[in-house]
Coordinates of C-alpha atoms in Angstrom, one line a residue:
Chain J
M18 CA -45.8 -19.6 33.3
Q19 CA -44.4 -16.6 31.4
I20 CA -46.5 -13.9 29.8
I21 CA -44.5 -12.5 26.8
E22 CA -45.8 -9.4 25.0
T23 CA -43.1 -8.7 22.4
I24 CA -41.9 -10.4 19.3
A25 CA -38.2 -10.1 20.3
G26 CA -39.0 -11.7 23.7
M27 CA -40.9 -14.6 22.1
R28 CA -38.0 -15.3 19.7
A29 CA -35.4 -15.2 22.5
W30 CA -37.5 -17.7 24.6
R31 CA -38.0 -19.9 21.6
K32 CA -34.3 -20.5 21.0
A33 CA -33.8 -22.6 24.2
A34 CA -37.2 -24.2 24.3
G35 CA -36.8 -27.6 22.6
R36 CA -39.9 -28.9 20.8
V37 CA -42.6 -26.3 20.9
A38 CA -46.3 -27.0 20.4
F39 CA -48.5 -24.0 19.7
V40 CA -52.1 -23.1 20.1
P41 CA -53.2 -19.8 18.6
T42 CA -56.4 -18.4 20.1
M43 CA -58.4 -15.2 20.4
G44 CA -58.8 -15.8 24.2
N45 CA -62.1 -16.2 26.1
L46 CA -61.0 -19.8 26.6
H47 CA -63.4 -22.6 27.1
E48 CA -63.1 -26.4 27.3
G49 CA -62.6 -26.6 23.6
H50 CA -59.5 -24.5 23.8
L51 CA -58.3 -26.5 26.7
S52 CA -58.6 -29.7 24.8
L53 CA -56.3 -28.1 22.2
V54 CA -53.8 -27.3 24.9
R55 CA -53.9 -30.8 26.3
E56 CA -53.2 -32.2 22.8
A57 CA -50.4 -29.7 22.4
K58 CA -48.9 -30.9 25.7
R59 CA -48.7 -34.5 24.3
R60 CA -47.0 -33.2 21.2
G61 CA -44.2 -30.9 22.5
D62 CA -41.8 -30.2 25.3
A63 CA -43.3 -26.8 25.9
V64 CA -46.7 -25.3 25.0
V65 CA -47.1 -21.7 23.8
V66 CA -50.7 -20.3 23.6
S67 CA -51.2 -17.0 21.9
I68 CA -54.1 -14.7 22.9
F69 CA -54.7 -12.0 20.3
V70 CA -58.1 -10.8 19.0
N71 CA -57.1 -10.3 15.3
R72 CA -58.8 -7.3 13.8
L73 CA -57.7 -8.5 10.3
Q74 CA -60.1 -11.4 10.3
F75 CA -63.2 -9.4 11.3
G76 CA -65.3 -7.8 8.6
Q77 CA -67.1 -4.4 8.8
G78 CA -70.1 -4.7 11.1
E79 CA -68.8 -7.9 12.7
D80 CA -68.2 -8.3 16.4
F81 CA -64.5 -7.2 16.8
G82 CA -65.3 -4.6 19.4
A83 CA -67.7 -6.8 21.3
Y84 CA -65.6 -10.0 21.2
P85 CA -65.2 -11.1 24.8
R86 CA -61.8 -10.3 26.4
T87 CA -61.1 -12.2 29.6
F88 CA -57.3 -12.2 29.8
A89 CA -56.9 -12.8 33.6
E90 CA -59.3 -15.7 33.6
D91 CA -57.7 -17.1 30.5
C92 CA -54.2 -17.0 32.1
A93 CA -55.5 -18.8 35.3
K94 CA -56.8 -21.6 33.1
L95 CA -53.6 -21.9 31.1
K96 CA -51.4 -21.9 34.2
A97 CA -53.5 -24.7 35.6
E98 CA -52.9 -26.7 32.4
G99 CA -49.1 -26.3 32.7
V100 CA -48.7 -23.9 29.7
A101 CA -45.1 -22.6 29.4
V102 CA -45.8 -19.3 27.7
V103 CA -48.7 -17.0 26.9
F104 CA -47.9 -14.8 23.9
H105 CA -50.0 -11.7 24.3
P106 CA -48.9 -9.0 21.9
N107 CA -50.8 -5.7 21.6
E108 CA -52.0 -4.5 18.2
A109 CA -49.0 -2.2 17.7
E110 CA -46.6 -5.1 18.2
L111 CA -48.3 -7.2 15.5
Y112 CA -49.5 -4.4 13.2
P113 CA -47.0 -1.5 13.8
R114 CA -48.1 0.4 10.6
I115 CA -51.8 -0.3 11.5
R116 CA -52.4 -1.6 8.0
Q117 CA -51.0 -5.0 7.1
D118 CA -49.2 -4.4 3.8
F119 CA -48.3 -8.0 2.8
N120 CA -51.1 -10.6 3.0
V121 CA -51.1 -14.4 2.5
E122 CA -53.8 -14.8 -0.2
P123 CA -55.6 -18.1 -0.1
P124 CA -57.2 -19.6 -3.3
H125 CA -60.9 -19.5 -4.2
I126 CA -62.0 -21.7 -1.2
Q127 CA -61.6 -18.5 0.8
N128 CA -64.8 -17.2 -0.9
E129 CA -67.0 -20.2 -0.3
L130 CA -69.0 -21.4 2.8
C131 CA -68.1 -19.0 5.6
G132 CA -66.0 -17.0 3.2
A133 CA -69.1 -16.1 1.1
F134 CA -70.5 -14.3 4.2
R135 CA -67.3 -13.0 5.6
P136 CA -65.2 -11.4 2.8
G137 CA -61.5 -11.3 3.6
H138 CA -61.9 -13.4 6.7
F139 CA -59.7 -16.3 5.6
R140 CA -57.1 -13.9 4.2
G141 CA -56.9 -12.3 7.7
V142 CA -56.7 -15.8 9.3
A143 CA -54.0 -17.0 6.9
T144 CA -52.0 -13.8 7.3
V145 CA -52.1 -13.7 11.1
V146 CA -51.3 -17.4 11.5
S147 CA -48.3 -16.9 9.2
K148 CA -47.1 -14.1 11.3
L149 CA -47.6 -16.0 14.5
F150 CA -45.8 -19.1 13.1
N151 CA -42.9 -16.8 12.1
I152 CA -42.8 -15.4 15.6
V153 CA -43.3 -18.5 17.7
Q154 CA -41.6 -20.9 15.2
P155 CA -43.4 -23.9 16.7
D156 CA -42.7 -27.5 15.6
V157 CA -46.4 -28.4 15.8
A158 CA -49.6 -26.4 16.1
C159 CA -53.1 -27.5 17.2
F160 CA -56.4 -26.3 15.6
G161 CA -59.9 -27.3 16.4
K162 CA -62.2 -29.0 13.9
K163 CA -65.0 -26.7 15.0
D164 CA -63.6 -24.2 12.6
Y165 CA -63.3 -26.8 9.8
Q166 CA -62.8 -24.4 6.9
Q167 CA -60.2 -22.5 8.9
L168 CA -58.4 -25.8 9.6
F169 CA -58.6 -26.7 5.9
V170 CA -57.1 -23.3 4.9
I171 CA -54.3 -23.5 7.4
R172 CA -53.3 -27.1 6.4
A173 CA -53.4 -26.1 2.7
M174 CA -51.3 -23.0 3.4
V175 CA -48.7 -24.9 5.4
D176 CA -48.4 -27.4 2.6
D177 CA -48.4 -24.9 -0.3
L178 CA -45.9 -22.4 1.3
N179 CA -43.7 -25.2 2.7
I180 CA -44.1 -23.8 6.3
P181 CA -42.2 -26.1 8.6
V182 CA -45.0 -26.7 11.2
E183 CA -47.0 -29.9 11.7
I184 CA -50.7 -29.1 11.9
V185 CA -52.7 -31.3 14.3
P186 CA -56.6 -31.3 14.1
V187 CA -58.5 -31.7 17.4
D188 CA -62.1 -32.8 17.7
T189 CA -64.8 -30.3 18.5
G190 CA -65.7 -30.0 22.2
R191 CA -69.5 -30.1 22.9
A192 CA -71.9 -29.3 25.7
D193 CA -74.0 -32.2 27.0
D194 CA -76.8 -31.2 24.6
G195 CA -74.5 -31.3 21.6
L196 CA -73.9 -27.6 21.1
A197 CA -70.3 -27.0 19.9
L198 CA -68.3 -25.0 22.4
S199 CA -67.6 -21.4 21.2
S200 CA -66.8 -18.1 22.7
R201 CA -69.8 -16.7 20.8
N202 CA -72.2 -18.9 22.8
G203 CA -71.8 -16.3 25.5
Y204 CA -73.8 -13.9 23.3
L205 CA -76.9 -16.2 23.5
S206 CA -79.9 -15.4 25.8
A207 CA -81.2 -18.2 27.9
E208 CA -84.0 -18.9 25.4
E209 CA -81.5 -18.9 22.5
R210 CA -79.2 -21.2 24.4
A211 CA -82.0 -23.7 24.8
E212 CA -82.7 -23.5 21.0
A213 CA -79.1 -23.5 19.9
P214 CA -78.5 -27.4 19.8
R215 CA -80.9 -27.6 16.9
L216 CA -78.0 -26.8 14.6
Y217 CA -76.0 -29.9 15.7
R218 CA -79.2 -32.0 15.6
N219 CA -79.7 -31.1 12.0
L220 CA -76.1 -31.9 11.1
S221 CA -76.5 -35.3 12.9
T222 CA -79.7 -36.0 11.0
I223 CA -77.8 -35.4 7.7
R224 CA -74.9 -37.6 8.9
A225 CA -77.3 -40.5 9.7
A226 CA -78.9 -40.1 6.2
L227 CA -75.5 -40.1 4.5
E228 CA -74.3 -43.1 6.5
A229 CA -77.5 -44.9 5.4
G230 CA -76.4 -44.3 1.8
R231 CA -78.3 -41.2 0.7
S232 CA -76.6 -39.0 -1.8
D233 CA -79.4 -36.4 -2.5
Y234 CA -77.3 -33.8 -0.8
A235 CA -79.5 -30.8 -2.0
D236 CA -82.6 -32.4 -0.5
L237 CA -80.9 -33.1 2.8
E238 CA -79.5 -29.5 2.9
A239 CA -82.9 -28.0 2.1
A240 CA -84.7 -30.1 4.9
A241 CA -82.2 -28.8 7.5
R242 CA -82.5 -25.3 6.3
A243 CA -86.3 -25.5 6.5
D244 CA -86.2 -26.9 10.0
L245 CA -83.9 -24.2 11.2
E246 CA -85.8 -21.4 9.5
G247 CA -89.0 -22.8 10.9
A248 CA -87.5 -22.3 14.3
G249 CA -86.6 -18.7 13.7
W250 CA -82.9 -19.1 12.5
Q251 CA -81.4 -17.2 9.6
V252 CA -79.4 -19.7 7.7
D253 CA -76.2 -18.7 5.9
Y254 CA -75.5 -22.2 4.5
V255 CA -75.9 -25.9 5.1
E256 CA -73.7 -27.9 2.8
V257 CA -72.4 -31.4 2.2
R258 CA -68.8 -31.2 1.0
D259 CA -65.9 -33.5 0.1
A260 CA -63.9 -33.8 3.4
A261 CA -60.5 -34.0 1.6
T262 CA -61.0 -31.0 -0.8
L263 CA -63.9 -29.0 0.7
E264 CA -65.3 -28.9 -2.9
V265 CA -68.9 -29.9 -3.7
A266 CA -69.1 -33.6 -3.2
H267 CA -70.0 -36.0 -6.0
A268 CA -72.8 -38.5 -5.3
G269 CA -70.6 -41.6 -4.4
A270 CA -68.1 -39.8 -2.1
H271 CA -66.9 -41.8 0.9
R272 CA -65.5 -39.1 3.1
L273 CA -67.8 -36.1 3.6
V274 CA -68.2 -33.2 5.9
V275 CA -71.5 -31.4 6.5
L276 CA -71.0 -27.8 7.4
A277 CA -73.4 -25.1 8.5
A278 CA -73.6 -21.5 9.6
A279 CA -76.7 -19.9 10.9
R280 CA -77.7 -16.9 13.0
L281 CA -79.9 -17.1 16.1
G282 CA -80.9 -13.6 16.9
R283 CA -77.7 -11.6 16.6
T284 CA -75.3 -14.5 17.2
R285 CA -73.8 -16.4 14.3
L286 CA -73.1 -20.1 15.1
I287 CA -71.1 -22.6 13.0
D288 CA -70.7 -26.3 13.3
N289 CA -69.8 -29.4 11.2
V290 CA -69.8 -33.2 11.3
E291 CA -67.5 -35.5 9.4
V292 CA -68.9 -38.6 7.7
T293 CA -67.1 -41.7 6.6
R294 CA -69.2 -44.3 4.7
Chain A
M18 CA -20.2 -29.3 -1.4
Q19 CA -23.6 -31.1 -1.3
I20 CA -26.2 -30.8 -3.9
I21 CA -29.7 -31.3 -2.3
E22 CA -32.7 -31.7 -4.5
T23 CA -35.6 -32.3 -2.0
I24 CA -37.3 -30.2 0.6
A25 CA -37.0 -33.0 3.2
G26 CA -33.3 -33.3 2.5
M27 CA -32.8 -29.6 2.9
R28 CA -34.6 -29.5 6.2
A29 CA -32.6 -32.5 7.5
W30 CA -29.3 -30.8 6.6
R31 CA -30.5 -27.5 8.2
K32 CA -31.0 -29.0 11.7
A33 CA -27.3 -29.5 12.3
A34 CA -25.9 -26.6 10.3
G35 CA -25.4 -23.8 12.8
R36 CA -25.9 -20.2 11.5
V37 CA -26.9 -20.4 7.9
A38 CA -26.5 -17.7 5.3
F39 CA -28.6 -18.0 2.1
V40 CA -28.3 -16.7 -1.4
P41 CA -31.4 -17.4 -3.6
T42 CA -30.6 -17.3 -7.3
M43 CA -31.9 -18.4 -10.7
G44 CA -28.5 -19.8 -11.7
N45 CA -26.3 -18.6 -14.6
L46 CA -24.0 -17.2 -12.0
H47 CA -21.7 -14.2 -12.7
E48 CA -19.4 -12.1 -10.5
G49 CA -22.4 -10.3 -9.0
H50 CA -23.8 -13.5 -7.6
L51 CA -20.4 -14.5 -6.3
S52 CA -20.1 -11.2 -4.4
L53 CA -23.4 -12.2 -2.7
V54 CA -21.9 -15.6 -1.8
R55 CA -18.8 -13.9 -0.4
E56 CA -20.9 -11.6 1.8
A57 CA -22.9 -14.7 2.9
K58 CA -19.7 -16.4 3.9
R59 CA -18.9 -13.5 6.2
R60 CA -22.4 -13.7 7.8
G61 CA -22.8 -17.4 8.5
D62 CA -21.2 -20.7 9.4
A63 CA -22.5 -22.3 6.3
V64 CA -23.7 -20.9 2.9
V65 CA -26.7 -22.3 1.0
V66 CA -27.2 -21.2 -2.5
S67 CA -30.5 -22.1 -4.3
I68 CA -30.6 -22.4 -8.1
F69 CA -34.2 -22.4 -9.3
V70 CA -35.6 -20.7 -12.4
N71 CA -39.0 -19.6 -10.9
R72 CA -41.7 -19.8 -13.5
L73 CA -44.0 -17.9 -11.1
Q74 CA -42.1 -14.6 -11.6
F75 CA -42.1 -14.7 -15.4
G76 CA -45.0 -13.1 -17.3
Q77 CA -46.6 -14.4 -20.5
G78 CA -44.2 -13.6 -23.4
E79 CA -41.2 -13.2 -21.1
D80 CA -38.0 -15.3 -21.3
F81 CA -38.8 -18.2 -18.9
G82 CA -38.0 -20.8 -21.6
A83 CA -34.9 -19.0 -22.9
Y84 CA -33.5 -18.1 -19.5
P85 CA -29.9 -19.5 -19.5
R86 CA -29.4 -22.7 -17.5
T87 CA -25.8 -23.5 -16.7
F88 CA -26.0 -25.8 -13.7
A89 CA -22.6 -27.6 -14.1
E90 CA -20.7 -24.4 -14.5
D91 CA -22.6 -22.8 -11.6
C92 CA -21.7 -25.7 -9.3
A93 CA -18.0 -25.4 -10.2
K94 CA -18.0 -21.7 -9.3
L95 CA -19.9 -22.3 -6.0
K96 CA -17.6 -25.2 -5.0
A97 CA -14.6 -22.9 -5.6
E98 CA -16.2 -20.3 -3.2
G99 CA -16.6 -22.9 -0.4
V100 CA -20.4 -23.1 -0.5
A101 CA -21.8 -25.8 1.7
V102 CA -25.0 -26.7 -0.1
V103 CA -26.6 -26.0 -3.5
F104 CA -30.4 -26.4 -3.2
H105 CA -31.6 -27.4 -6.6
P106 CA -35.2 -28.5 -6.6
N107 CA -37.1 -29.4 -9.7
E108 CA -40.4 -27.8 -10.5
A109 CA -42.5 -30.7 -9.1
E110 CA -40.7 -30.4 -5.8
L111 CA -41.5 -26.7 -5.3
Y112 CA -44.9 -26.7 -7.2
P113 CA -46.3 -30.2 -6.9
R114 CA -49.8 -29.1 -7.9
I115 CA -48.3 -27.1 -10.8
R116 CA -50.4 -24.1 -9.7
Q117 CA -49.3 -22.3 -6.6
D118 CA -52.6 -21.9 -4.6
F119 CA -51.5 -19.6 -1.8
N120 CA -49.6 -16.5 -2.7
V121 CA -47.8 -13.8 -0.7
E122 CA -49.5 -10.6 -2.0
P123 CA -47.3 -7.5 -1.8
P124 CA -48.9 -4.0 -1.5
H125 CA -49.4 -1.5 -4.3
I126 CA -45.6 -1.0 -4.9
Q127 CA -45.8 -4.3 -6.8
N128 CA -47.6 -2.5 -9.6
E129 CA -45.1 0.4 -10.0
L130 CA -41.7 0.7 -11.7
C131 CA -40.8 -2.8 -13.0
G132 CA -44.2 -4.0 -11.7
A133 CA -46.1 -1.8 -14.1
F134 CA -44.4 -3.7 -17.0
R135 CA -44.3 -7.2 -15.4
P136 CA -47.7 -7.8 -13.9
G137 CA -47.5 -10.5 -11.1
H138 CA -43.7 -10.5 -11.1
F139 CA -43.3 -9.3 -7.5
R140 CA -46.1 -11.6 -6.2
G141 CA -44.1 -14.5 -7.8
V142 CA -40.9 -13.3 -6.2
A143 CA -42.4 -12.8 -2.8
T144 CA -44.1 -16.2 -2.9
V145 CA -41.0 -18.2 -4.0
V146 CA -38.7 -16.4 -1.5
S147 CA -41.2 -17.2 1.3
K148 CA -41.2 -20.8 0.2
L149 CA -37.4 -20.9 0.0
F150 CA -37.1 -19.2 3.4
N151 CA -39.5 -21.8 4.9
I152 CA -37.4 -24.6 3.4
V153 CA -33.9 -23.4 4.1
Q154 CA -34.7 -21.6 7.3
P155 CA -31.7 -19.3 7.0
D156 CA -30.5 -16.9 9.7
V157 CA -29.5 -14.3 7.1
A158 CA -30.0 -13.9 3.3
C159 CA -28.2 -11.8 0.8
F160 CA -29.8 -9.9 -2.1
G161 CA -28.2 -7.7 -4.7
K162 CA -29.1 -4.0 -5.0
K163 CA -29.2 -4.4 -8.8
D164 CA -32.7 -5.7 -8.3
Y165 CA -33.5 -2.7 -6.1
Q166 CA -37.3 -3.0 -6.1
Q167 CA -37.0 -6.7 -5.5
L168 CA -34.8 -6.0 -2.5
F169 CA -37.3 -3.4 -1.3
V170 CA -40.2 -5.9 -1.6
I171 CA -38.3 -8.7 0.2
R172 CA -37.2 -6.4 3.1
A173 CA -40.8 -5.1 3.5
M174 CA -42.2 -8.6 3.4
V175 CA -39.8 -9.9 6.0
D176 CA -40.7 -7.0 8.3
D177 CA -44.4 -7.1 7.7
L178 CA -44.8 -10.9 8.0
N179 CA -42.3 -11.2 10.9
I180 CA -40.1 -13.6 9.0
P181 CA -37.1 -14.4 11.2
V182 CA -34.4 -13.8 8.5
E183 CA -32.0 -10.9 8.4
I184 CA -31.8 -9.4 4.9
V185 CA -28.4 -8.1 3.8
P186 CA -28.2 -5.8 0.7
V187 CA -25.1 -6.2 -1.5
D188 CA -23.8 -3.6 -3.9
T189 CA -24.2 -4.1 -7.7
G190 CA -21.3 -5.7 -9.5
R191 CA -20.3 -3.8 -12.7
A192 CA -18.2 -4.4 -15.8
D193 CA -15.3 -2.0 -16.3
D194 CA -17.5 0.2 -18.5
G195 CA -20.1 0.4 -15.8
L196 CA -22.7 -2.1 -17.1
A197 CA -24.4 -3.8 -14.2
L198 CA -23.7 -7.6 -14.2
S199 CA -26.8 -9.6 -15.2
S200 CA -27.5 -13.0 -16.7
R201 CA -29.5 -11.2 -19.3
N202 CA -26.4 -9.4 -20.6
G203 CA -25.7 -12.7 -22.3
Y204 CA -28.6 -12.0 -24.7
L205 CA -26.8 -8.9 -26.1
S206 CA -25.1 -8.9 -29.5
A207 CA -21.6 -7.4 -29.7
E208 CA -23.0 -4.2 -31.0
E209 CA -25.7 -4.0 -28.3
R210 CA -23.1 -4.9 -25.6
A211 CA -21.0 -1.8 -26.7
E212 CA -24.1 0.3 -26.4
A213 CA -25.4 -1.1 -23.1
P214 CA -23.4 1.1 -20.7
R215 CA -25.4 4.1 -21.8
L216 CA -28.0 3.1 -19.2
Y217 CA -25.6 3.4 -16.3
R218 CA -24.1 6.6 -17.8
N219 CA -27.5 8.2 -17.8
L220 CA -28.2 7.2 -14.2
S221 CA -24.8 8.6 -13.2
T222 CA -25.6 11.9 -14.9
I223 CA -28.8 12.1 -12.9
R224 CA -26.9 11.2 -9.7
A225 CA -24.4 14.0 -10.3
A226 CA -27.2 16.5 -11.0
L227 CA -29.1 15.4 -7.8
E228 CA -25.9 15.7 -5.7
A229 CA -25.5 19.2 -7.2
G230 CA -28.8 20.0 -5.6
R231 CA -31.2 19.8 -8.5
S232 CA -34.8 18.6 -7.7
D233 CA -36.4 19.0 -11.1
Y234 CA -36.8 15.2 -11.2
A235 CA -39.2 15.2 -14.2
D236 CA -36.7 17.2 -16.3
L237 CA -33.8 14.9 -15.4
E238 CA -35.9 11.8 -16.2
A239 CA -37.0 13.2 -19.5
A240 CA -33.4 14.0 -20.6
A241 CA -32.3 10.5 -19.8
R242 CA -35.2 9.0 -21.6
A243 CA -34.5 11.2 -24.7
D244 CA -30.8 10.2 -24.7
L245 CA -31.7 6.5 -24.6
E246 CA -34.4 6.7 -27.2
G247 CA -32.2 8.7 -29.4
A248 CA -29.7 5.8 -29.3
G249 CA -32.4 3.3 -30.2
W250 CA -33.5 2.1 -26.8
Q251 CA -37.1 1.5 -25.8
V252 CA -37.5 2.9 -22.3
D253 CA -39.9 1.4 -19.8
Y254 CA -39.1 4.0 -17.1
V255 CA -36.5 6.3 -15.7
E256 CA -37.6 7.5 -12.2
V257 CA -36.2 9.3 -9.2
R258 CA -37.7 7.8 -6.1
D259 CA -37.3 8.1 -2.3
A260 CA -34.8 5.5 -1.3
A261 CA -36.5 4.6 2.0
T262 CA -40.1 4.2 0.7
L263 CA -39.7 3.8 -3.1
E264 CA -42.5 6.4 -3.4
V265 CA -42.3 9.4 -5.6
A266 CA -39.7 11.7 -4.0
H267 CA -40.5 15.2 -2.8
A268 CA -38.3 18.0 -3.9
G269 CA -36.0 18.3 -0.8
A270 CA -35.5 14.5 -0.3
H271 CA -32.0 13.6 1.0
R272 CA -31.9 9.9 0.2
L273 CA -32.9 9.0 -3.3
V274 CA -32.6 6.2 -5.8
V275 CA -32.7 6.6 -9.5
L276 CA -34.1 3.5 -11.2
A277 CA -34.4 2.6 -14.9
A278 CA -35.5 -0.2 -17.1
A279 CA -35.1 -0.1 -20.9
R280 CA -34.9 -2.5 -23.8
L281 CA -32.1 -2.8 -26.2
G282 CA -33.3 -4.9 -29.1
R283 CA -35.0 -7.9 -27.4
T284 CA -33.1 -7.6 -24.1
R285 CA -34.6 -5.8 -21.1
L286 CA -31.9 -4.2 -18.8
I287 CA -32.5 -2.7 -15.4
D288 CA -30.2 -0.6 -13.2
N289 CA -30.2 1.9 -10.4
V290 CA -28.0 4.2 -8.4
E291 CA -28.5 5.5 -4.9
V292 CA -28.0 9.1 -4.0
T293 CA -27.4 10.7 -0.6
R294 CA -27.3 14.5 -0.5

């Protein structure tokens, strides 16, 4: 397994590599990331994983500084999975002028759901993913459904800007009690970790109600919010949306997604479930 | 010479093509474009020329509808130059949802010089060039210095977004009397055409003064503006700028560019000259 730190080195490797499958990450890898890597292995001759904590997608007061960095452990896991290349640029390699001058600007969806609470987040995601795609030039790239809105933005960007990369969505990895795997779970105290599966339980309750035919989305959202707030969570949003467009769903919609973000102590958790009915 | 109208067709051709040199155009080709094509031939195994009048870079009230479309004549010229492929998408191929949702947003320079008079123009240029690069996937692309600010924006974009395309600038083609070649010259009446070289004469006068050591840029700009206005032009700007950054030049600068845009009747002409001293 090679570790490549420069853009020029990455491009030189790329030329001889055949069909490349790419998994962009911010490191601190858990089983959810490894399921992306395994999907990538099925899709390409060689797998490239990038590890880069992207300052551009963190807002003021967010956890950029505290975000867990575990490069040695990450590399051991990726080597065991048979990854060909870890692309690990430093900030000066990706942002040599410190400020990013040109940005890929997503449409209004960037200001909804998580975007309403993280201004500029999806611009930062779209821009860094564009840069990484231009550097790695993969044939295919895998993204987790856990970051559902991110997956939506990336797919729309690739389509709208004619980026020649196939985007493969991968199901969310979960702990036995249902909690979605996330690097931010490491911030939770033991007590918070025991409480954390309540988020997924509420999403599952809404999914069951939707599958049973209910379309009173606002009532379902309010009940979940009340349950979480009653247990001490601060809820950013719980929303039923159209799975194809991420717009507010109409009453008869067949393909839905229920998305939520809520804070437990100082840790912000997100999750979602898809519903077909 | 092949004419390809679809994105899928363009990508399929690209895979077997070796080193590709690309010249994006809006058609109505003149000798200036053909000098770009000749430079491209020196740079690649195969030359792709795109012809697409890009609605996204025209403002309200600009000449999108009137812009000259001469596809058959353009193809005859390109065939004679030995071009391999003309990429000629229709609007639905490039903008299937009519609106472009994701845009490549340039930094503040997009609002200066021509950008101050054409809001959104450079966003439209950056976005369509990104799309065309993603479709054609050239190794190298040629742009004329006549659109100096456009060339600057494209070079900065490629650098900042790590786009794997080498940008080659090509000198401005000129008529015997100095007028920069432009599709928009076709809008001029015989009388206006006789008057039009005044723009380049004024730029040349400023160049001579700068080469002689003058750094009173505002005086030089004002004199050119007065000369043009005295001859019936409406002047958008005449500006001495730093050639490397396009920022306002400091007094001792060694590499300068003098840029101007002015309207003669209903026709807006632009031109520029570089100065090294």
